[in-house]
Amino acid sequence: MQNVQQTFLSQYANAPRMQALVAGWNQMLDPGSLIDAWYQKVWNVQTAQGYGLDVWGRIVGVSRVLSLSAQSYLGFYEASDLTEEGFDQTPWYRGVDATTNYQLADEGYRQLIHAKALANIAGGSVLDINQILMTLFAGQGDAYVRDNGDMSMTYVFHFVPTAVQISIIQNSGVLPRPAGVSVSYSIQSD
């Protein structure tokens, strides 16, 4: 209640115990702080955390768990034949990984949710796709889509994406693939 004093009968208007009791009830039953916390942690996608982001992920249709692409290893018989990396370039082979799934942290998942929301309402034009790329890879380097003019397009990245970002690019379904258009990827580290 906004003004608890108006609820007192005149005979209890100056009773300190009664006023303290009613003020305590009012504070206990006031949902204002709970509503503010719910808004910040669940409803506002800019500040949502944990469960709130999971709800937003279900709304836009994207999962927090991504499947990572295969990783190369340094080893003897177990290492990939395609691996020509030296020491301090790839990890030693330590046996078969239990899973290739990776759970995104809140900030990465928030970016993915924004990008998927944009993809859901995008028209599939080069401008729309470039907006999605700018949202997803803000501050990391140039990322854009190039229309090759022959019913194909190329996603161009002028930075080296992490393994998680590669999985977002290839496995999450966030980047649009227009019908009848072949898609390729190009990583050009400067």
PDB file of C-alpha atoms in Angstrom:
ATOM      1  CA  MET A   1       0.000   0.000   0.000  1.00  0.00           C
ATOM      2  CA  GLN A   2       1.150   3.486  -0.722  1.00  0.00           C
ATOM      3  CA  ASN A   3      -0.216   5.192   2.408  1.00  0.00           C
ATOM      4  CA  VAL A   4      -0.627   2.781   5.304  1.00  0.00           C
ATOM      5  CA  GLN A   5      -1.653   5.579   7.699  1.00  0.00           C
ATOM      6  CA  GLN A   6      -5.023   5.931   5.948  1.00  0.00           C
ATOM      7  CA  THR A   7      -5.973   2.357   6.892  1.00  0.00           C
ATOM      8  CA  PHE A   8      -5.823   2.934  10.679  1.00  0.00           C
ATOM      9  CA  LEU A   9      -8.921   3.609  12.710  1.00  0.00           C
ATOM     10  CA  SER A  10      -8.550   6.852  14.628  1.00  0.00           C
ATOM     11  CA  GLN A  11      -8.181   5.040  17.950  1.00  0.00           C
ATOM     12  CA  TYR A  12      -5.031   3.268  16.670  1.00  0.00           C
ATOM     13  CA  ALA A  13      -3.530   6.241  14.808  1.00  0.00           C
ATOM     14  CA  ASN A  14      -0.952   6.865  17.535  1.00  0.00           C
ATOM     15  CA  ALA A  15      -0.375   3.234  18.646  1.00  0.00           C
ATOM     16  CA  PRO A  16       3.314   2.514  17.878  1.00  0.00           C
ATOM     17  CA  ARG A  17       3.009  -1.281  18.080  1.00  0.00           C
ATOM     18  CA  MET A  18       0.043  -1.374  15.738  1.00  0.00           C
ATOM     19  CA  GLN A  19       1.779   0.945  13.286  1.00  0.00           C
ATOM     20  CA  ALA A  20       4.962  -1.188  13.372  1.00  0.00           C
ATOM     21  CA  LEU A  21       2.924  -4.378  12.863  1.00  0.00           C
ATOM     22  CA  VAL A  22       0.989  -3.000   9.882  1.00  0.00           C
ATOM     23  CA  ALA A  23       4.138  -1.409   8.385  1.00  0.00           C
ATOM     24  CA  GLY A  24       5.914  -4.803   8.649  1.00  0.00           C
ATOM     25  CA  TRP A  25       3.017  -6.565   6.943  1.00  0.00           C
ATOM     26  CA  ASN A  26       2.944  -3.940   4.255  1.00  0.00           C
ATOM     27  CA  GLN A  27       6.666  -4.332   3.619  1.00  0.00           C
ATOM     28  CA  MET A  28       6.420  -8.124   3.621  1.00  0.00           C
ATOM     29  CA  LEU A  29       3.488  -8.217   1.226  1.00  0.00           C
ATOM     30  CA  ASP A  30       4.707  -5.477  -1.122  1.00  0.00           C
ATOM     31  CA  PRO A  31       5.430  -7.171  -4.467  1.00  0.00           C
ATOM     32  CA  GLY A  32       7.275  -4.132  -5.892  1.00  0.00           C
ATOM     33  CA  SER A  33      10.787  -5.443  -5.214  1.00  0.00           C
ATOM     34  CA  LEU A  34       9.908  -8.909  -6.556  1.00  0.00           C
ATOM     35  CA  ILE A  35       8.447  -7.404  -9.713  1.00  0.00           C
ATOM     36  CA  ASP A  36      11.570  -5.292 -10.227  1.00  0.00           C
ATOM     37  CA  ALA A  37      13.840  -8.325  -9.703  1.00  0.00           C
ATOM     38  CA  TRP A  38      11.743 -10.448 -12.065  1.00  0.00           C
ATOM     39  CA  TYR A  39      11.857  -7.732 -14.708  1.00  0.00           C
ATOM     40  CA  GLN A  40      15.654  -7.420 -14.441  1.00  0.00           C
ATOM     41  CA  LYS A  41      16.460 -11.160 -14.308  1.00  0.00           C
ATOM     42  CA  VAL A  42      13.829 -12.603 -16.652  1.00  0.00           C
ATOM     43  CA  TRP A  43      11.862 -10.171 -18.793  1.00  0.00           C
ATOM     44  CA  ASN A  44      14.517  -7.644 -19.873  1.00  0.00           C
ATOM     45  CA  VAL A  45      16.731  -9.512 -22.336  1.00  0.00           C
ATOM     46  CA  GLN A  46      19.502  -6.918 -21.844  1.00  0.00           C
ATOM     47  CA  THR A  47      19.886  -7.817 -18.139  1.00  0.00           C
ATOM     48  CA  ALA A  48      18.392 -11.335 -17.937  1.00  0.00           C
ATOM     49  CA  GLN A  49      20.461 -14.036 -16.285  1.00  0.00           C
ATOM     50  CA  GLY A  50      20.413 -17.834 -16.211  1.00  0.00           C
ATOM     51  CA  TYR A  51      16.808 -18.981 -16.220  1.00  0.00           C
ATOM     52  CA  GLY A  52      15.631 -15.727 -17.811  1.00  0.00           C
ATOM     53  CA  LEU A  53      17.937 -16.226 -20.785  1.00  0.00           C
ATOM     54  CA  ASP A  54      16.809 -19.853 -21.051  1.00  0.00           C
ATOM     55  CA  VAL A  55      13.217 -18.592 -21.340  1.00  0.00           C
ATOM     56  CA  TRP A  56      14.238 -16.107 -24.054  1.00  0.00           C
ATOM     57  CA  GLY A  57      16.110 -18.894 -25.851  1.00  0.00           C
ATOM     58  CA  ARG A  58      12.936 -20.995 -25.958  1.00  0.00           C
ATOM     59  CA  ILE A  59      10.953 -18.002 -27.212  1.00  0.00           C
ATOM     60  CA  VAL A  60      13.267 -17.286 -30.159  1.00  0.00           C
ATOM     61  CA  GLY A  61      14.100 -20.956 -30.781  1.00  0.00           C
ATOM     62  CA  VAL A  62      17.791 -21.323 -29.958  1.00  0.00           C
ATOM     63  CA  SER A  63      19.512 -23.607 -27.459  1.00  0.00           C
ATOM     64  CA  ARG A  64      22.200 -22.674 -24.949  1.00  0.00           C
ATOM     65  CA  VAL A  65      23.994 -25.960 -25.675  1.00  0.00           C
ATOM     66  CA  LEU A  66      25.946 -26.126 -28.934  1.00  0.00           C
ATOM     67  CA  SER A  67      27.776 -29.021 -30.507  1.00  0.00           C
ATOM     68  CA  LEU A  68      31.392 -28.077 -31.134  1.00  0.00           C
ATOM     69  CA  SER A  69      33.181 -29.074 -34.293  1.00  0.00           C
ATOM     70  CA  ALA A  70      35.904 -31.701 -34.061  1.00  0.00           C
ATOM     71  CA  GLN A  71      39.112 -30.513 -32.479  1.00  0.00           C
ATOM     72  CA  SER A  72      42.613 -31.366 -33.673  1.00  0.00           C
ATOM     73  CA  TYR A  73      45.090 -32.898 -31.276  1.00  0.00           C
ATOM     74  CA  LEU A  74      48.817 -33.270 -30.941  1.00  0.00           C
ATOM     75  CA  GLY A  75      49.845 -36.861 -30.293  1.00  0.00           C
ATOM     76  CA  PHE A  76      51.262 -39.974 -31.888  1.00  0.00           C
ATOM     77  CA  TYR A  77      48.764 -42.460 -33.279  1.00  0.00           C
ATOM     78  CA  GLU A  78      45.705 -40.647 -31.984  1.00  0.00           C
ATOM     79  CA  ALA A  79      46.447 -37.275 -33.558  1.00  0.00           C
ATOM     80  CA  SER A  80      44.734 -36.304 -36.764  1.00  0.00           C
ATOM     81  CA  ASP A  81      46.734 -36.784 -39.958  1.00  0.00           C
ATOM     82  CA  LEU A  82      45.660 -33.314 -41.017  1.00  0.00           C
ATOM     83  CA  THR A  83      47.226 -31.751 -37.939  1.00  0.00           C
ATOM     84  CA  GLU A  84      50.509 -30.115 -38.715  1.00  0.00           C
ATOM     85  CA  GLU A  85      50.442 -27.993 -35.603  1.00  0.00           C
ATOM     86  CA  GLY A  86      53.406 -27.920 -33.258  1.00  0.00           C
ATOM     87  CA  PHE A  87      53.725 -27.677 -29.509  1.00  0.00           C
ATOM     88  CA  ASP A  88      51.606 -24.980 -27.824  1.00  0.00           C
ATOM     89  CA  GLN A  89      49.303 -24.925 -30.867  1.00  0.00           C
ATOM     90  CA  THR A  90      46.911 -27.781 -30.106  1.00  0.00           C
ATOM     91  CA  PRO A  91      46.266 -29.812 -26.941  1.00  0.00           C
ATOM     92  CA  TRP A  92      47.688 -33.294 -26.370  1.00  0.00           C
ATOM     93  CA  TYR A  93      45.297 -36.135 -27.073  1.00  0.00           C
ATOM     94  CA  ARG A  94      43.932 -37.264 -23.706  1.00  0.00           C
ATOM     95  CA  GLY A  95      41.460 -39.911 -24.791  1.00  0.00           C
ATOM     96  CA  VAL A  96      37.989 -39.722 -26.224  1.00  0.00           C
ATOM     97  CA  ASP A  97      35.974 -36.702 -25.064  1.00  0.00           C
ATOM     98  CA  ALA A  98      32.765 -37.600 -23.280  1.00  0.00           C
ATOM     99  CA  THR A  99      30.805 -35.108 -25.373  1.00  0.00           C
ATOM    100  CA  THR A 100      31.315 -32.335 -27.884  1.00  0.00           C
ATOM    101  CA  ASN A 101      28.513 -30.255 -26.376  1.00  0.00           C
ATOM    102  CA  TYR A 102      29.292 -26.836 -24.942  1.00  0.00           C
ATOM    103  CA  GLN A 103      27.007 -24.714 -22.778  1.00  0.00           C
ATOM    104  CA  LEU A 104      27.217 -21.004 -23.556  1.00  0.00           C
ATOM    105  CA  ALA A 105      27.765 -18.512 -20.746  1.00  0.00           C
ATOM    106  CA  ASP A 106      25.152 -15.791 -20.232  1.00  0.00           C
ATOM    107  CA  GLU A 107      26.863 -13.089 -22.323  1.00  0.00           C
ATOM    108  CA  GLY A 108      27.489 -15.381 -25.305  1.00  0.00           C
ATOM    109  CA  TYR A 109      23.976 -16.755 -25.071  1.00  0.00           C
ATOM    110  CA  ARG A 110      22.559 -13.213 -24.932  1.00  0.00           C
ATOM    111  CA  GLN A 111      24.365 -12.373 -28.209  1.00  0.00           C
ATOM    112  CA  LEU A 112      23.067 -15.574 -29.767  1.00  0.00           C
ATOM    113  CA  ILE A 113      19.495 -14.753 -28.664  1.00  0.00           C
ATOM    114  CA  HIS A 114      19.755 -11.251 -30.181  1.00  0.00           C
ATOM    115  CA  ALA A 115      21.107 -12.669 -33.429  1.00  0.00           C
ATOM    116  CA  LYS A 116      18.400 -15.357 -33.613  1.00  0.00           C
ATOM    117  CA  ALA A 117      15.684 -12.784 -32.884  1.00  0.00           C
ATOM    118  CA  LEU A 118      17.026 -10.677 -35.756  1.00  0.00           C
ATOM    119  CA  ALA A 119      17.145 -13.755 -37.994  1.00  0.00           C
ATOM    120  CA  ASN A 120      13.530 -14.559 -37.121  1.00  0.00           C
ATOM    121  CA  ILE A 121      12.333 -11.165 -38.369  1.00  0.00           C
ATOM    122  CA  ALA A 122      14.912 -10.624 -41.138  1.00  0.00           C
ATOM    123  CA  GLY A 123      13.860 -10.650 -44.747  1.00  0.00           C
ATOM    124  CA  GLY A 124      16.981 -12.526 -45.932  1.00  0.00           C
ATOM    125  CA  SER A 125      18.546  -9.550 -47.691  1.00  0.00           C
ATOM    126  CA  VAL A 126      22.271  -8.855 -47.521  1.00  0.00           C
ATOM    127  CA  LEU A 127      21.570  -5.827 -45.308  1.00  0.00           C
ATOM    128  CA  ASP A 128      19.550  -7.922 -42.850  1.00  0.00           C
ATOM    129  CA  ILE A 129      22.199 -10.644 -42.688  1.00  0.00           C
ATOM    130  CA  ASN A 130      24.956  -8.070 -42.178  1.00  0.00           C
ATOM    131  CA  GLN A 131      22.974  -6.625 -39.243  1.00  0.00           C
ATOM    132  CA  ILE A 132      22.855 -10.094 -37.686  1.00  0.00           C
ATOM    133  CA  LEU A 133      26.618 -10.500 -38.163  1.00  0.00           C
ATOM    134  CA  MET A 134      27.309  -7.087 -36.605  1.00  0.00           C
ATOM    135  CA  THR A 135      25.180  -8.039 -33.594  1.00  0.00           C
ATOM    136  CA  LEU A 136      26.713 -11.471 -33.156  1.00  0.00           C
ATOM    137  CA  PHE A 137      30.365 -10.490 -33.630  1.00  0.00           C
ATOM    138  CA  ALA A 138      30.388  -6.910 -32.301  1.00  0.00           C
ATOM    139  CA  GLY A 139      33.875  -5.635 -31.520  1.00  0.00           C
ATOM    140  CA  GLN A 140      35.743  -8.682 -32.829  1.00  0.00           C
ATOM    141  CA  GLY A 141      36.458  -7.643 -36.384  1.00  0.00           C
ATOM    142  CA  ASP A 142      34.734  -7.277 -39.702  1.00  0.00           C
ATOM    143  CA  ALA A 143      32.115  -9.877 -40.572  1.00  0.00           C
ATOM    144  CA  TYR A 144      29.838  -9.565 -43.570  1.00  0.00           C
ATOM    145  CA  VAL A 145      28.051 -11.567 -46.250  1.00  0.00           C
ATOM    146  CA  ARG A 146      29.056 -11.320 -49.897  1.00  0.00           C
ATOM    147  CA  ASP A 147      26.587 -12.051 -52.696  1.00  0.00           C
ATOM    148  CA  ASN A 148      28.602 -13.845 -55.370  1.00  0.00           C
ATOM    149  CA  GLY A 149      25.981 -13.192 -58.060  1.00  0.00           C
ATOM    150  CA  ASP A 150      25.607 -16.869 -59.025  1.00  0.00           C
ATOM    151  CA  MET A 151      23.039 -18.077 -56.472  1.00  0.00           C
ATOM    152  CA  SER A 152      25.762 -18.408 -53.872  1.00  0.00           C
ATOM    153  CA  MET A 153      26.886 -16.271 -50.988  1.00  0.00           C
ATOM    154  CA  THR A 154      29.913 -16.228 -48.719  1.00  0.00           C
ATOM    155  CA  TYR A 155      30.091 -15.302 -45.060  1.00  0.00           C
ATOM    156  CA  VAL A 156      33.410 -13.455 -44.696  1.00  0.00           C
ATOM    157  CA  PHE A 157      35.156 -13.053 -41.346  1.00  0.00           C
ATOM    158  CA  HIS A 158      38.235 -10.825 -40.970  1.00  0.00           C
ATOM    159  CA  PHE A 159      39.147 -12.426 -37.655  1.00  0.00           C
ATOM    160  CA  VAL A 160      39.659 -15.985 -36.484  1.00  0.00           C
ATOM    161  CA  PRO A 161      36.495 -17.186 -34.742  1.00  0.00           C
ATOM    162  CA  THR A 162      36.795 -19.358 -31.652  1.00  0.00           C
ATOM    163  CA  ALA A 163      35.592 -22.961 -31.685  1.00  0.00           C
ATOM    164  CA  VAL A 164      32.385 -21.848 -29.994  1.00  0.00           C
ATOM    165  CA  GLN A 165      31.832 -19.108 -32.588  1.00  0.00           C
ATOM    166  CA  ILE A 166      32.435 -21.596 -35.413  1.00  0.00           C
ATOM    167  CA  SER A 167      29.770 -23.820 -33.880  1.00  0.00           C
ATOM    168  CA  ILE A 168      27.429 -20.826 -33.653  1.00  0.00           C
ATOM    169  CA  ILE A 169      28.115 -20.066 -37.333  1.00  0.00           C
ATOM    170  CA  GLN A 170      27.704 -23.633 -38.563  1.00  0.00           C
ATOM    171  CA  ASN A 171      25.447 -25.452 -36.090  1.00  0.00           C
ATOM    172  CA  SER A 172      23.116 -22.983 -34.366  1.00  0.00           C
ATOM    173  CA  GLY A 173      20.957 -22.044 -37.341  1.00  0.00           C
ATOM    174  CA  VAL A 174      21.262 -18.341 -36.565  1.00  0.00           C
ATOM    175  CA  LEU A 175      22.825 -17.280 -39.849  1.00  0.00           C
ATOM    176  CA  PRO A 176      20.167 -17.338 -42.575  1.00  0.00           C
ATOM    177  CA  ARG A 177      20.480 -19.685 -45.518  1.00  0.00           C
ATOM    178  CA  PRO A 178      18.142 -18.413 -48.241  1.00  0.00           C
ATOM    179  CA  ALA A 179      16.354 -21.126 -50.219  1.00  0.00           C
ATOM    180  CA  GLY A 180      18.216 -22.198 -53.351  1.00  0.00           C
ATOM    181  CA  VAL A 181      21.378 -20.301 -52.424  1.00  0.00           C
ATOM    182  CA  SER A 182      24.573 -22.156 -51.581  1.00  0.00           C
ATOM    183  CA  VAL A 183      26.509 -20.850 -48.599  1.00  0.00           C
ATOM    184  CA  SER A 184      30.254 -20.896 -47.964  1.00  0.00           C
ATOM    185  CA  TYR A 185      32.484 -19.422 -45.278  1.00  0.00           C
ATOM    186  CA  SER A 186      35.761 -17.532 -45.580  1.00  0.00           C
ATOM    187  CA  ILE A 187      38.062 -16.677 -42.670  1.00  0.00           C
ATOM    188  CA  GLN A 188      40.635 -14.058 -43.629  1.00  0.00           C
ATOM    189  CA  SER A 189      42.863 -13.232 -40.672  1.00  0.00           C
ATOM    190  CA  ASP A 190      44.693  -9.973 -41.166  1.00  0.00           C
TER     191      ASP A 190
END
